Amino acid sequence: MIEQPYVYRRVELAEPDWTRFPGWAQVTREEWESAQWQRAHCVKNIKQLRQVLGSGASEEFCADLERDQRERATMSMLVPPQMLNTMAPATAADEAGFTGAFYADPVRRYMIPVFSDRRTDWPSHPYASRDSLHEAEMWAVEGLTHRYPTKVLAEVLPTCPQYCGHCTRMDLVGNPTPVIAKHKFALAREDRLAAMIGYLKVTPGVRDVVVSGGDVANLPWPRLEAFVAALLEIDSIRDIRLASKALMGLPQFWLSDEVRAGMTRLGTTARDRGVSIAIHTHVNAAQSVTPLVAKAARAMLETGIRDVRNQGVLLCGVNDSVGALLDLSFTLLDGANIMPYYFYMCDMIPGSEHWRMSLAQAQTLQHQIMGYLPGFATPRIVCDVPYVGKRWVHQVSRYDTELGISYWTKNYRTAVEADDQLALRREYAYYDPIHTLPAAGQRWWLDRAHGSEAAGLTPAGTGLTPAAR
C-alpha cells in the first residue's frame, strides 16, 4: 500500500455525554434537544462555567480566563451548552487530566480564550483595527454593506447565540467588554431592515444577498422569514445566503417545528421563482460536528434549499494543520452533508495575533489539502484583504516575506471608490503576524513601533503597543 501524508478514515458522529459535567448531570435528552433550554443555560461568565464544570474549572484556569476578560477580550462570553459539550469531549470534568485537556481543546481555544493563549510580545498587529474589513464605511444604508459589484451583506442584528473570540465584527457584535465599547446601530431595527429592502428594490445590479449579523438565529423567526420573503419579491435577487454559526452551536433552533415549517415555505417560494437559498455555517473543528448538527443540516436540505455550506476560519491551535483541515472537511461532507466551502485567514482585529498565521503558511495548507477531497468540495483558503475582498491565497500580486507584507490588486471598485481612477491599478497591503517573520523583519517592526511611541503615537488602529520582552 502506498503511504500517504494523510489517511482518510470515515468517522461515525457521536454526541458527547453532557452528563459528564456536574452541572448537567441530571439534564434529560428532551431538555438537551430543546432550543429554549439551550438558550436559557448558555454560559455567560466564570461563575456559570464553574457551576457547569464543578472541580473541572480549576483555580488556575479561572484566573487565566478572568485576566483575559479584563485585559484582552474583544468579545463577551456566551457559550451554548451544545458547544461547550464538544470541548474535551472524551474527558469527564472530575478526571485528573481535565484541566490539561480543556486548555488544549481546539474549540475552547477560540470560544473561551484565556490570557495565556495570547501573544505577550505582539498581542495585536500595529495595523489591526476594530472594523478590519471597513464594512461600515461601505454601508449603502445602515447595516447593508455594498462591497462587491453584485453582492451585499445585510447585518440584520448585532447579536449571536454564541460569541467567538476571533469575531471579525467585534466592533459591533455582542456586549461591551472592559477593553472594547461596542458601536451601536442608530436606526431602530424595523427602520433599518426597511431601508435595506428599499435600497435593493432600486439597485438591480445586486443579485446576491448574505443575510447575517450577528447570527440570523437570534432574529425572531417571524421577522427573519418576513425579511427573506421580502427579498424573494425583488426580481433581481437570485441568491440568498443565511449566515448562522448556530447551525453548529445551537442546532436545536434549526430543528424546531417553527423554523422547519418556515424554511419550507421560503424554500418552496424560492424554487418557484428560480432563486437559490443556502445556509452558511461556521465550523472550525471536526469534533463540533455531532449527530444533532448533522440532523439540523439534513432538516434544512429537506426544506428544499439549495445547499448548506461551511465557512471556517484558519486559527492557530485550532485547525492549523493539514490533518485538522481534512478531518473537518470530510466530517462535514460525509457526516452532515455540509459542503466545505471556504477557510478564511483570521482577520486583523485587535488581540488576534495568537490565532493568525502568515500568508505563506496558508498557501502551504492550501497546497497540502489538494487532491484528497472531490474538486467541488475542496475548500478554498482565502485572504479577506481590506478594501479588496476575498482573494485565494495564491492570487497575491507580490509578497515581501521578510517584512510580512503582501500586496494585492482587484478588478472592481468598492462602494467608497466610485470616483477613484486608481482603484483598479493600486496595490493593497495585508500583513503577516510579526512573530512569524525572520529576525530582521521582527526588528524592523519593533523599531517602527518604538518610533511611533517616541512620537507620542500608538500603532495604527489598536491602542495597543508591544509588551516589554
Coordinates of C-alpha atoms in Angstrom, one line a residue:
M1 CA 0.0 0.0 0.0
I2 CA 1.3 3.5 -0.9
E3 CA 1.9 5.6 2.2
Q4 CA 0.2 9.0 2.0
P5 CA 0.7 12.2 4.1
Y6 CA -3.0 12.0 5.1
V7 CA -5.0 8.8 5.6
Y8 CA -8.8 9.1 5.1
R9 CA -11.0 7.2 7.6
R10 CA -14.7 7.8 7.8
V11 CA -15.7 8.5 11.4
E12 CA -19.1 8.0 12.9
L13 CA -20.5 11.0 14.6
A14 CA -21.2 11.0 18.3
E15 CA -22.9 13.3 20.7
P16 CA -20.6 13.8 23.7
D17 CA -22.1 12.8 27.1
W18 CA -23.2 16.1 28.6
T19 CA -23.8 14.4 32.0
R20 CA -20.0 14.1 32.5
F21 CA -20.3 17.8 33.6
P22 CA -21.6 18.1 37.2
G23 CA -23.9 21.0 36.3
W24 CA -25.7 18.9 33.7
A25 CA -25.7 15.5 35.4
Q26 CA -29.5 15.5 35.6
V27 CA -30.3 17.0 32.2
T28 CA -32.6 14.9 30.1
R29 CA -32.4 14.3 26.4
E30 CA -35.7 16.2 26.0
E31 CA -34.2 19.2 27.7
W32 CA -30.9 18.9 25.8
E33 CA -32.7 18.9 22.5
S34 CA -34.8 22.0 23.4
A35 CA -33.7 25.3 21.9
Q36 CA -35.3 27.1 24.8
W37 CA -33.4 25.1 27.3
Q38 CA -30.1 25.6 25.4
R39 CA -30.6 29.4 25.3
A40 CA -31.6 29.6 29.0
H41 CA -28.5 27.7 30.1
C42 CA -25.8 29.4 28.0
V43 CA -22.6 30.1 29.9
K44 CA -22.1 33.8 30.2
N45 CA -19.5 34.2 32.9
I46 CA -16.9 32.4 35.1
K47 CA -19.4 31.7 37.9
Q48 CA -21.7 29.9 35.5
L49 CA -18.7 28.0 34.0
R50 CA -17.8 26.8 37.5
Q51 CA -21.3 25.7 38.1
V52 CA -21.2 23.5 35.0
L53 CA -17.7 22.1 35.2
G54 CA -17.5 21.8 39.0
S55 CA -14.0 20.8 40.0
G56 CA -13.0 20.8 36.3
A57 CA -12.9 24.6 36.4
S58 CA -9.5 24.8 38.2
E59 CA -8.4 28.0 40.0
E60 CA -5.6 28.3 37.6
F61 CA -7.9 28.2 34.5
C62 CA -10.4 30.6 36.1
A63 CA -7.8 33.1 37.0
D64 CA -6.4 32.9 33.4
L65 CA -9.8 33.4 32.0
E66 CA -10.6 36.3 34.3
R67 CA -7.4 38.1 33.4
D68 CA -8.2 37.7 29.7
Q69 CA -11.7 39.1 30.1
R70 CA -10.3 42.1 32.0
E71 CA -7.3 42.9 29.7
R72 CA -7.7 41.4 26.3
A73 CA -11.1 40.0 25.3
T74 CA -12.9 41.8 22.5
M75 CA -16.0 39.6 22.8
S76 CA -18.1 38.9 25.9
M77 CA -18.5 35.3 27.0
L78 CA -21.5 33.4 25.6
V79 CA -21.3 29.6 25.0
P80 CA -24.3 27.4 24.4
P81 CA -24.4 24.1 26.2
Q82 CA -24.2 22.3 22.8
M83 CA -20.9 24.0 22.0
L84 CA -19.4 23.7 25.5
N85 CA -20.2 19.9 25.4
T86 CA -17.9 19.4 22.4
M87 CA -14.9 20.7 24.4
A88 CA -12.7 18.0 25.9
P89 CA -15.4 15.5 24.7
A90 CA -13.6 12.4 25.9
T91 CA -12.8 13.6 29.4
A92 CA -15.0 13.8 32.5
A93 CA -14.8 17.1 34.4
D94 CA -13.8 15.3 37.6
E95 CA -10.9 13.4 35.9
A96 CA -7.4 14.4 36.9
G97 CA -6.4 15.3 33.3
F98 CA -9.4 17.5 32.6
T99 CA -7.7 20.9 33.1
G100 CA -5.0 20.0 30.6
A101 CA -7.5 18.6 28.1
F102 CA -9.7 21.7 28.4
Y103 CA -6.7 24.0 28.0
A104 CA -5.6 22.1 24.8
D105 CA -9.0 21.8 23.3
P106 CA -9.3 23.5 19.9
V107 CA -12.9 24.6 20.4
R108 CA -12.1 26.1 23.8
R109 CA -9.2 28.0 22.3
Y110 CA -11.4 30.2 20.2
M111 CA -14.7 30.2 22.2
I112 CA -13.2 30.6 25.7
P113 CA -9.8 32.3 25.2
V114 CA -7.6 32.8 28.2
F115 CA -4.8 35.2 28.8
S116 CA -2.0 32.6 28.5
D117 CA -3.2 31.8 24.9
R118 CA -2.4 35.2 23.6
R119 CA 0.9 36.7 22.5
T120 CA 2.8 38.8 25.1
D121 CA 5.1 40.4 22.5
W122 CA 2.6 41.4 19.9
P123 CA -1.0 40.7 21.2
S124 CA -2.2 43.0 18.3
H125 CA -0.7 43.8 14.9
P126 CA 0.1 47.6 14.6
Y127 CA -2.3 47.8 11.7
A128 CA -5.1 45.9 13.4
S129 CA -8.4 47.7 13.6
R130 CA -11.9 47.2 15.0
D131 CA -13.6 47.1 11.7
S132 CA -10.7 45.4 9.9
L133 CA -12.6 45.0 6.6
H134 CA -14.0 48.5 6.6
E135 CA -17.6 47.2 6.2
A136 CA -19.2 50.2 7.9
E137 CA -17.5 52.6 5.5
M138 CA -19.3 50.7 2.7
W139 CA -22.8 50.8 4.1
A140 CA -25.3 51.8 1.4
V141 CA -27.8 52.1 4.3
E142 CA -27.1 51.4 7.9
G143 CA -26.1 47.7 8.2
L144 CA -26.1 47.0 4.4
T145 CA -22.5 46.7 3.1
H146 CA -22.3 47.1 -0.7
R147 CA -18.7 45.9 -1.1
Y148 CA -18.8 43.8 -4.2
P149 CA -20.5 44.8 -7.5
T150 CA -23.3 42.2 -7.5
K151 CA -23.3 41.2 -3.8
V152 CA -24.3 42.8 -0.5
L153 CA -24.1 41.9 3.2
A154 CA -27.1 42.6 5.3
E155 CA -26.3 42.8 9.0
V156 CA -29.8 42.4 10.3
L157 CA -28.9 42.4 14.0
P158 CA -25.8 42.7 16.3
T159 CA -26.2 39.6 18.5
C160 CA -25.5 35.9 18.2
P161 CA -26.4 32.8 20.2
Q162 CA -22.6 32.4 20.8
Y163 CA -19.6 34.7 20.7
C164 CA -16.4 33.7 19.1
G165 CA -13.2 35.3 20.3
H166 CA -12.0 36.0 16.8
C167 CA -15.2 37.7 15.6
T168 CA -14.4 39.9 12.6
R169 CA -17.3 42.2 13.6
M170 CA -16.2 42.6 17.1
D171 CA -16.7 46.4 16.8
L172 CA -20.5 45.9 16.5
V173 CA -21.5 42.4 17.7
G174 CA -22.1 41.5 21.3
N175 CA -21.9 43.2 24.6
P176 CA -19.1 45.6 25.5
T177 CA -16.0 44.3 27.3
P178 CA -13.6 46.1 29.6
V179 CA -11.4 46.9 26.6
I180 CA -14.0 47.4 23.8
A181 CA -17.0 49.6 23.8
K182 CA -19.3 48.4 21.1
H183 CA -20.7 50.5 18.3
K184 CA -24.5 50.6 18.1
F185 CA -26.9 50.9 15.2
A186 CA -28.5 54.3 15.2
L187 CA -31.8 53.2 13.5
A188 CA -34.4 51.1 15.0
R189 CA -34.4 47.5 13.6
E190 CA -37.6 47.8 11.6
D191 CA -36.4 51.1 10.0
R192 CA -33.0 49.5 9.2
L193 CA -34.5 46.4 7.6
A194 CA -37.0 48.5 5.6
A195 CA -34.2 50.7 4.4
M196 CA -32.3 47.7 3.2
I197 CA -35.2 46.4 1.2
G198 CA -35.8 49.8 -0.2
Y199 CA -32.2 50.1 -1.4
L200 CA -32.3 46.6 -3.0
K201 CA -35.5 47.4 -4.8
V202 CA -33.8 50.3 -6.7
T203 CA -30.4 48.7 -7.2
P204 CA -31.0 46.0 -9.8
G205 CA -27.2 45.3 -10.1
V206 CA -27.4 43.3 -6.9
R207 CA -28.3 39.7 -7.3
D208 CA -26.8 38.1 -4.1
V209 CA -27.7 38.9 -0.5
V210 CA -25.9 37.5 2.5
V211 CA -28.2 37.8 5.5
S212 CA -26.0 37.9 8.6
G213 CA -25.3 40.0 11.6
G214 CA -24.7 38.8 14.3
D215 CA -26.4 35.5 13.6
V216 CA -29.8 35.2 12.0
A217 CA -30.8 32.5 14.6
N218 CA -31.1 35.4 17.1
L219 CA -33.7 37.2 15.0
P220 CA -37.2 36.2 16.0
W221 CA -38.3 33.7 13.3
P222 CA -41.4 35.6 12.0
R223 CA -39.2 38.6 11.4
L224 CA -36.4 36.7 9.7
E225 CA -38.9 34.9 7.5
A226 CA -40.6 38.2 6.6
F227 CA -37.3 39.8 5.6
V228 CA -36.3 36.8 3.4
A229 CA -39.7 36.7 1.9
A230 CA -39.3 40.4 1.0
L231 CA -36.0 39.6 -0.7
L232 CA -37.7 37.0 -2.7
E233 CA -40.2 39.6 -4.0
I234 CA -37.3 41.5 -5.6
D235 CA -36.8 40.3 -9.1
S236 CA -33.1 41.0 -9.4
I237 CA -32.2 38.9 -6.3
R238 CA -31.1 35.4 -7.4
D239 CA -29.1 34.1 -4.4
I240 CA -29.8 34.4 -0.7
R241 CA -27.4 33.1 1.9
L242 CA -28.4 32.9 5.6
A243 CA -25.3 33.0 7.8
S244 CA -25.7 31.1 11.1
K245 CA -23.0 29.5 13.2
A246 CA -25.9 28.4 15.3
L247 CA -26.5 25.5 12.9
M248 CA -23.5 24.0 14.7
G249 CA -23.6 25.9 18.0
L250 CA -27.4 25.7 18.5
P251 CA -28.8 23.1 16.1
Q252 CA -31.8 22.8 18.3
F253 CA -33.0 26.2 16.9
W254 CA -32.9 24.9 13.3
L255 CA -34.6 21.7 14.3
S256 CA -37.6 23.5 15.9
D257 CA -41.0 23.0 14.2
E258 CA -41.5 26.7 13.6
V259 CA -38.2 27.1 11.8
R260 CA -38.5 23.9 9.7
A261 CA -42.0 24.9 8.6
G262 CA -40.9 28.5 7.8
M263 CA -37.9 27.3 5.9
T264 CA -40.1 25.0 3.9
R265 CA -42.3 28.0 2.9
L266 CA -39.3 30.0 1.9
G267 CA -37.7 27.1 0.0
T268 CA -40.9 26.5 -1.9
T269 CA -41.2 30.1 -2.9
A270 CA -37.6 30.3 -3.9
R271 CA -37.8 27.3 -6.1
D272 CA -41.0 28.6 -7.8
R273 CA -39.1 31.9 -8.6
G274 CA -35.8 30.3 -9.6
V275 CA -33.9 31.7 -6.6
S276 CA -31.3 29.8 -4.6
I277 CA -31.3 29.8 -0.8
A278 CA -28.4 28.4 1.1
I279 CA -27.3 28.3 4.8
H280 CA -23.7 29.2 5.6
T281 CA -22.4 28.0 8.9
H282 CA -19.1 28.3 10.7
V283 CA -17.4 25.2 11.9
N284 CA -13.7 25.2 12.8
A285 CA -13.1 21.8 14.3
A286 CA -14.3 18.3 13.3
Q287 CA -15.4 17.5 16.9
S288 CA -18.1 20.2 16.6
V289 CA -20.0 18.1 14.1
T290 CA -22.3 15.9 16.1
P291 CA -25.4 13.9 15.2
L292 CA -27.6 16.9 16.2
V293 CA -25.7 19.2 13.8
A294 CA -26.0 16.6 11.0
K295 CA -29.7 16.2 11.8
A296 CA -30.2 20.0 11.6
A297 CA -28.3 20.2 8.3
R298 CA -30.4 17.4 6.8
A299 CA -33.6 19.0 8.0
M300 CA -32.7 22.2 6.2
L301 CA -31.8 20.4 3.0
E302 CA -35.2 18.7 3.2
T303 CA -36.9 22.1 3.1
G304 CA -35.8 22.5 -0.5
I305 CA -33.0 25.0 -0.1
R306 CA -30.0 24.6 -2.4
D307 CA -27.1 23.9 0.0
V308 CA -25.6 24.1 3.4
R309 CA -22.0 25.3 3.3
N310 CA -19.2 25.9 5.8
Q311 CA -17.1 28.9 6.1
G312 CA -14.4 28.1 8.6
V313 CA -11.5 30.4 9.8
L314 CA -7.9 29.3 10.0
L315 CA -6.8 29.6 13.6
C316 CA -3.5 28.6 15.1
G317 CA -4.0 26.0 17.8
V318 CA -7.4 25.1 16.3
N319 CA -7.1 23.8 12.8
D320 CA -3.7 24.9 11.5
S321 CA -2.6 21.5 10.1
V322 CA -3.5 19.5 7.0
G323 CA -4.9 16.7 9.2
A324 CA -7.2 19.1 11.1
L325 CA -8.5 20.7 7.9
L326 CA -9.1 17.5 6.1
D327 CA -10.6 15.8 9.1
L328 CA -13.0 18.7 9.4
S329 CA -13.8 18.8 5.6
F330 CA -14.5 15.0 5.4
T331 CA -16.6 15.1 8.6
L332 CA -18.7 17.9 7.3
L333 CA -19.2 16.2 3.9
D334 CA -19.6 12.6 5.0
G335 CA -21.3 13.1 8.3
A336 CA -23.6 16.1 7.9
N337 CA -24.0 16.8 4.1
I338 CA -22.4 20.2 4.7
M339 CA -20.2 21.5 1.9
P340 CA -16.7 22.6 2.8
Y341 CA -16.5 26.0 1.1
Y342 CA -14.0 28.5 2.5
F343 CA -11.4 28.7 5.1
Y344 CA -10.7 32.4 5.8
M345 CA -7.4 33.6 7.2
C346 CA -8.2 35.2 10.6
D347 CA -8.9 38.9 10.2
M348 CA -6.6 41.6 11.6
I349 CA -8.7 42.6 14.6
P350 CA -7.1 43.6 18.0
G351 CA -5.9 40.7 20.2
S352 CA -5.8 38.1 17.4
E353 CA -2.1 37.6 16.7
H354 CA -2.0 34.2 18.5
W355 CA -4.7 32.9 16.2
R356 CA -3.4 34.4 12.9
M357 CA -0.9 32.7 10.5
S358 CA 1.2 34.1 7.7
L359 CA 0.2 34.1 4.1
A360 CA 3.0 31.6 3.4
Q361 CA 1.6 29.2 6.0
A362 CA -1.9 29.5 4.4
Q363 CA -0.5 28.9 1.0
T364 CA 1.2 25.7 2.2
L365 CA -2.0 24.4 3.7
Q366 CA -3.9 25.1 0.5
H367 CA -1.4 23.0 -1.4
Q368 CA -1.5 20.2 1.2
I369 CA -5.3 19.7 1.2
M370 CA -5.5 19.5 -2.6
G371 CA -6.3 16.1 -4.2
Y372 CA -7.9 14.4 -1.3
L373 CA -11.5 15.8 -1.5
P374 CA -13.7 15.9 -4.6
G375 CA -12.9 19.0 -6.6
F376 CA -16.3 20.5 -5.9
A377 CA -15.8 20.0 -2.2
T378 CA -12.2 21.2 -1.8
P379 CA -12.4 24.3 0.3
R380 CA -10.5 27.4 -0.9
I381 CA -8.3 29.2 1.5
V382 CA -8.9 32.9 1.2
C383 CA -7.5 36.2 2.5
D384 CA -10.1 38.9 3.0
V385 CA -8.0 41.9 2.1
P386 CA -9.1 45.3 3.4
Y387 CA -10.7 47.4 0.6
V388 CA -10.2 44.4 -1.8
G389 CA -12.3 41.5 -0.6
K390 CA -11.8 37.7 -0.8
R391 CA -8.8 36.5 -2.7
W392 CA -7.4 33.0 -3.0
V393 CA -4.1 32.9 -1.1
H394 CA -2.2 32.2 -4.3
Q395 CA -3.6 35.3 -6.0
V396 CA -1.2 37.6 -4.2
S397 CA 0.4 40.2 -6.6
R398 CA 3.7 40.3 -4.7
Y399 CA 4.9 39.3 -1.2
D400 CA 7.7 40.6 1.0
T401 CA 8.3 37.6 3.2
E402 CA 10.9 39.3 5.4
L403 CA 8.6 42.2 6.4
G404 CA 5.4 40.0 6.1
I405 CA 3.7 42.4 3.8
S406 CA 1.7 41.0 0.9
Y407 CA 0.3 43.2 -1.9
W408 CA -3.0 42.6 -3.7
T409 CA -4.9 44.0 -6.7
K410 CA -8.6 43.9 -7.6
N411 CA -10.9 44.1 -10.6
Y412 CA -13.8 46.2 -9.3
R413 CA -14.4 49.3 -7.2
T414 CA -16.0 49.1 -3.7
A415 CA -18.7 51.5 -2.6
V416 CA -16.1 54.0 -1.4
E417 CA -14.2 54.1 -4.6
A418 CA -16.8 55.2 -7.1
D419 CA -14.7 58.1 -8.4
D420 CA -11.3 56.6 -7.7
Q421 CA -9.5 56.3 -11.0
L422 CA -6.6 54.4 -9.5
A423 CA -8.6 51.8 -7.6
L424 CA -8.0 49.1 -10.2
R425 CA -4.3 49.8 -10.5
R426 CA -3.4 50.3 -6.8
E427 CA -1.8 47.6 -4.7
Y428 CA -3.4 47.0 -1.3
A429 CA -1.4 45.7 1.6
Y430 CA -2.0 42.8 4.0
Y431 CA 0.2 41.9 7.0
D432 CA 1.5 38.7 8.4
P433 CA 1.8 38.2 12.2
I434 CA 5.1 39.7 13.2
H435 CA 6.1 36.8 15.4
T436 CA 6.1 34.6 12.2
L437 CA 8.8 36.8 10.5
P438 CA 12.5 36.2 10.3
A439 CA 14.6 38.1 12.9
A440 CA 15.3 41.1 10.5
G441 CA 11.6 41.6 9.8
Q442 CA 10.8 41.4 13.5
R443 CA 13.4 44.1 14.3
W444 CA 12.0 46.3 11.5
W445 CA 8.6 46.2 13.1
L446 CA 9.9 46.7 16.6
D447 CA 11.9 49.8 15.5
R448 CA 8.8 51.1 13.8
A449 CA 6.7 50.7 16.9
H450 CA 9.2 52.3 19.1
G451 CA 9.4 55.2 16.7
S452 CA 5.7 55.7 16.9
E453 CA 5.8 55.6 20.7
A454 CA 8.6 58.2 20.8
A455 CA 6.5 60.5 18.7
G456 CA 3.6 60.1 21.1
L457 CA 1.7 57.8 18.8
T458 CA 0.4 54.3 19.2
P459 CA 0.4 51.8 16.3
A460 CA -2.5 52.5 14.0
G461 CA -5.9 51.4 14.9
T462 CA -5.2 49.3 18.0
G463 CA -4.4 51.4 21.0
L464 CA -2.1 48.6 22.0
T465 CA 1.7 48.6 21.8
P466 CA 4.1 45.6 22.0
A467 CA 4.6 44.4 25.6
A468 CA 8.1 44.5 27.1
R469 CA 10.2 41.5 26.2

